[in-house]
Amino acid sequence: MFSPLFALLLAAAPQAAAPPAAAPAPTRVAIETTAGRIVIELARAQAPITTANFLRYVDQKRLNGTNFYRSVKVAPGFGFVQFGIRNAPKRILPPIKHEPTTQTGLKHLDGTISIARLEPGSARGDFTIMVGDQPSLDADPGKPGDNLGYAAFGQVVEGKEVIARILDTATDPNAGPFKGEMLAEPVQITSAVRVK
């Protein structure tokens, strides 16, 4: 039998710390296109609403059969490409709340994926990927207008060369609402799936 003093010393002894919980595995999505494979790692902790929206489009296969349709070349090797549903009635989901970069801490850097929008809270199923850093797309309270920027929510971790090829794809000077920016031959998305 332990003495009361021994029991007291035992209780006061430092306890072994529990091992730290393993960080959750990052969520990645592979987009297979006719130009090659792109893998995006989502920033779920920072932009939970926007990433959940993107994953709904992925998991419900609403991006399969869509395409990269727009290339905005600001300078050689610099700009962004756009893909998504283009308001197709059978693919569209309700709009989501805007998550500005001032809230998420994310930035529009080279390879960042962001969601296209008109006014804040109108974003649905069209997405852009940056080629080069684009700080002008970040929220900036000092700017005029709504100044909330666009909602960044992940980063390309594989296939940046595919994005560069899409950016350099020929555009049709007369097609679509963005003259000179619509791809003459859109790059098809054959599948978009979570990477296990």
Tab-separated table of C-alpha atoms in Angstrom:
chain	number	residue	atom	x	y	z
A	1	MET	CA	0.000	0.000	0.000
A	2	PHE	CA	1.230	3.495	-0.951
A	3	SER	CA	1.926	6.024	1.763
A	4	PRO	CA	-0.088	9.265	1.620
A	5	LEU	CA	3.124	11.175	0.835
A	6	PHE	CA	3.942	8.873	-2.120
A	7	ALA	CA	0.388	9.254	-3.478
A	8	LEU	CA	0.722	13.040	-3.216
A	9	LEU	CA	4.067	13.017	-5.059
A	10	LEU	CA	2.631	10.726	-7.742
A	11	ALA	CA	-0.302	13.068	-8.310
A	12	ALA	CA	2.047	16.052	-8.619
A	13	ALA	CA	4.354	14.329	-11.120
A	14	PRO	CA	4.167	15.728	-14.674
A	15	GLN	CA	1.967	13.634	-16.947
A	16	ALA	CA	3.052	12.598	-20.399
A	17	ALA	CA	1.465	14.852	-22.990
A	18	ALA	CA	-0.935	13.261	-25.427
A	19	PRO	CA	0.530	13.008	-28.908
A	20	PRO	CA	-0.581	15.907	-31.123
A	21	ALA	CA	-3.544	15.178	-33.355
A	22	ALA	CA	-2.529	14.509	-36.937
A	23	ALA	CA	-3.343	17.371	-39.274
A	24	PRO	CA	-6.165	16.480	-41.638
A	25	ALA	CA	-5.033	15.472	-45.097
A	26	PRO	CA	-5.351	18.308	-47.582
A	27	THR	CA	-8.303	18.159	-49.965
A	28	ARG	CA	-7.183	17.983	-53.569
A	29	VAL	CA	-9.134	17.884	-56.814
A	30	ALA	CA	-7.772	16.555	-60.110
A	31	ILE	CA	-9.124	18.208	-63.243
A	32	GLU	CA	-8.478	16.158	-66.371
A	33	THR	CA	-8.574	18.258	-69.531
A	34	THR	CA	-7.821	17.784	-73.208
A	35	ALA	CA	-4.694	19.899	-72.555
A	36	GLY	CA	-3.493	17.837	-69.558
A	37	ARG	CA	-4.028	17.225	-65.845
A	38	ILE	CA	-4.340	19.937	-63.189
A	39	VAL	CA	-4.410	19.250	-59.432
A	40	ILE	CA	-5.723	21.877	-57.041
A	41	GLU	CA	-5.255	21.883	-53.267
A	42	LEU	CA	-8.176	23.582	-51.551
A	43	ALA	CA	-7.857	26.008	-48.635
A	44	ARG	CA	-10.834	24.588	-46.731
A	45	ALA	CA	-9.879	26.077	-43.358
A	46	GLN	CA	-9.517	29.618	-44.707
A	47	ALA	CA	-12.357	29.636	-47.269
A	48	PRO	CA	-14.897	27.031	-46.130
A	49	ILE	CA	-17.911	28.393	-48.030
A	50	THR	CA	-16.134	28.747	-51.370
A	51	THR	CA	-14.372	25.384	-51.149
A	52	ALA	CA	-17.614	23.626	-50.163
A	53	ASN	CA	-19.290	25.182	-53.205
A	54	PHE	CA	-16.477	24.021	-55.513
A	55	LEU	CA	-16.644	20.508	-54.053
A	56	ARG	CA	-20.401	20.370	-54.683
A	57	TYR	CA	-19.736	21.042	-58.366
A	58	VAL	CA	-17.001	18.387	-58.341
A	59	ASP	CA	-18.855	15.698	-56.361
A	60	GLN	CA	-22.072	16.156	-58.354
A	61	LYS	CA	-20.031	15.926	-61.601
A	62	ARG	CA	-21.336	19.305	-62.747
A	63	LEU	CA	-17.916	20.308	-64.119
A	64	ASN	CA	-17.506	17.155	-66.222
A	65	GLY	CA	-18.001	18.094	-69.860
A	66	THR	CA	-17.567	21.835	-69.262
A	67	ASN	CA	-14.475	23.653	-70.459
A	68	PHE	CA	-11.850	26.319	-70.078
A	69	TYR	CA	-13.375	28.995	-72.271
A	70	ARG	CA	-11.579	32.262	-71.502
A	71	SER	CA	-7.975	33.456	-71.525
A	72	VAL	CA	-7.131	36.942	-70.282
A	73	LYS	CA	-3.581	37.767	-71.322
A	74	VAL	CA	-2.513	40.881	-69.459
A	75	ALA	CA	1.111	40.469	-70.634
A	76	PRO	CA	3.143	37.571	-72.095
A	77	GLY	CA	2.923	34.693	-69.601
A	78	PHE	CA	0.726	36.742	-67.272
A	79	GLY	CA	-3.052	36.787	-66.818
A	80	PHE	CA	-5.713	34.241	-65.923
A	81	VAL	CA	-7.838	31.498	-67.442
A	82	GLN	CA	-11.484	30.816	-66.697
A	83	PHE	CA	-13.551	27.622	-66.672
A	84	GLY	CA	-16.905	26.403	-65.458
A	85	ILE	CA	-20.578	26.026	-66.138
A	86	ARG	CA	-21.307	29.387	-67.838
A	87	ASN	CA	-24.757	29.504	-66.220
A	88	ALA	CA	-25.923	26.272	-67.880
A	89	PRO	CA	-29.388	25.726	-66.318
A	90	LYS	CA	-28.878	22.000	-65.630
A	91	ARG	CA	-25.519	22.573	-63.919
A	92	ILE	CA	-26.037	25.731	-61.887
A	93	LEU	CA	-26.293	25.745	-58.082
A	94	PRO	CA	-27.421	28.642	-55.849
A	95	PRO	CA	-24.994	31.541	-55.360
A	96	ILE	CA	-22.803	31.663	-52.272
A	97	LYS	CA	-21.743	34.224	-49.688
A	98	HIS	CA	-18.594	36.102	-50.660
A	99	GLU	CA	-15.370	35.346	-48.721
A	100	PRO	CA	-13.017	38.292	-49.403
A	101	THR	CA	-9.270	37.870	-49.120
A	102	THR	CA	-9.249	40.329	-46.187
A	103	GLN	CA	-11.275	37.695	-44.305
A	104	THR	CA	-9.512	34.534	-45.504
A	105	GLY	CA	-5.928	35.798	-45.567
A	106	LEU	CA	-5.452	34.228	-49.011
A	107	LYS	CA	-3.947	36.125	-51.949
A	108	HIS	CA	-4.262	35.933	-55.725
A	109	LEU	CA	-0.782	34.553	-56.351
A	110	ASP	CA	0.535	32.538	-59.290
A	111	GLY	CA	-1.536	29.336	-59.477
A	112	THR	CA	-4.323	30.542	-57.164
A	113	ILE	CA	-7.868	29.434	-57.987
A	114	SER	CA	-10.612	31.963	-57.377
A	115	ILE	CA	-14.345	32.132	-58.043
A	116	ALA	CA	-15.793	34.467	-60.662
A	117	ARG	CA	-18.547	36.851	-59.598
A	118	LEU	CA	-20.428	39.977	-60.540
A	119	GLU	CA	-21.507	41.647	-57.285
A	120	PRO	CA	-20.464	40.030	-53.962
A	121	GLY	CA	-22.724	37.082	-53.185
A	122	SER	CA	-23.417	36.205	-56.843
A	123	ALA	CA	-20.661	33.582	-57.376
A	124	ARG	CA	-21.785	30.145	-58.548
A	125	GLY	CA	-19.860	27.746	-60.779
A	126	ASP	CA	-17.264	29.631	-62.813
A	127	PHE	CA	-13.658	29.746	-61.690
A	128	THR	CA	-10.389	31.457	-62.590
A	129	ILE	CA	-6.778	30.359	-62.193
A	130	MET	CA	-4.005	32.945	-61.998
A	131	VAL	CA	-0.868	32.943	-64.121
A	132	GLY	CA	1.415	35.286	-62.206
A	133	ASP	CA	0.562	37.205	-59.035
A	134	GLN	CA	-2.614	39.307	-59.359
A	135	PRO	CA	-2.875	41.533	-56.252
A	136	SER	CA	-5.449	43.716	-58.028
A	137	LEU	CA	-7.976	40.879	-57.531
A	138	ASP	CA	-7.531	40.901	-53.738
A	139	ALA	CA	-9.953	42.819	-51.538
A	140	ASP	CA	-8.785	46.333	-50.783
A	141	PRO	CA	-10.942	48.559	-48.534
A	142	GLY	CA	-9.100	51.596	-49.899
A	143	LYS	CA	-10.396	51.040	-53.445
A	144	PRO	CA	-13.592	52.562	-54.832
A	145	GLY	CA	-16.640	50.440	-55.655
A	146	ASP	CA	-17.462	47.313	-53.670
A	147	ASN	CA	-13.670	46.843	-53.092
A	148	LEU	CA	-14.168	43.233	-51.890
A	149	GLY	CA	-12.132	41.644	-54.668
A	150	TYR	CA	-12.597	38.001	-55.595
A	151	ALA	CA	-12.640	34.924	-53.353
A	152	ALA	CA	-9.410	32.933	-53.599
A	153	PHE	CA	-9.774	29.383	-52.272
A	154	GLY	CA	-6.901	27.135	-53.335
A	155	GLN	CA	-3.686	26.622	-55.242
A	156	VAL	CA	-2.578	24.602	-58.275
A	157	VAL	CA	-0.056	22.017	-57.027
A	158	GLU	CA	0.308	20.092	-60.290
A	159	GLY	CA	-0.157	21.179	-63.891
A	160	LYS	CA	0.883	24.839	-63.925
A	161	GLU	CA	2.340	24.165	-67.371
A	162	VAL	CA	-1.158	23.093	-68.490
A	163	ILE	CA	-2.586	26.397	-67.262
A	164	ALA	CA	0.185	28.262	-69.145
A	165	ARG	CA	-0.728	26.357	-72.330
A	166	ILE	CA	-4.403	27.254	-71.916
A	167	LEU	CA	-3.469	30.912	-71.376
A	168	ASP	CA	-1.557	30.814	-74.691
A	169	THR	CA	-4.419	29.164	-76.620
A	170	ALA	CA	-5.690	31.227	-79.539
A	171	THR	CA	-8.739	33.402	-78.876
A	172	ASP	CA	-11.551	34.467	-81.190
A	173	PRO	CA	-11.544	38.263	-81.597
A	174	ASN	CA	-15.318	38.351	-82.179
A	175	ALA	CA	-16.791	35.644	-79.922
A	176	GLY	CA	-18.702	35.982	-76.683
A	177	PRO	CA	-19.227	38.740	-74.161
A	178	PHE	CA	-15.465	39.262	-73.640
A	179	LYS	CA	-14.209	40.130	-77.127
A	180	GLY	CA	-10.716	38.807	-77.778
A	181	GLU	CA	-10.690	36.681	-74.602
A	182	MET	CA	-12.893	33.706	-75.540
A	183	LEU	CA	-10.904	30.659	-76.673
A	184	ALA	CA	-11.355	29.847	-80.365
A	185	GLU	CA	-11.282	26.169	-79.359
A	186	PRO	CA	-12.259	25.714	-75.686
A	187	VAL	CA	-10.272	23.167	-73.679
A	188	GLN	CA	-12.652	20.462	-72.492
A	189	ILE	CA	-12.787	19.194	-68.905
A	190	THR	CA	-13.297	15.452	-69.142
A	191	SER	CA	-13.499	14.952	-65.364
A	192	ALA	CA	-13.039	16.733	-62.048
A	193	VAL	CA	-12.697	14.429	-59.033
A	194	ARG	CA	-11.318	14.450	-55.514
A	195	VAL	CA	-7.855	12.918	-55.259
A	196	LYS	CA	-7.946	10.078	-52.720
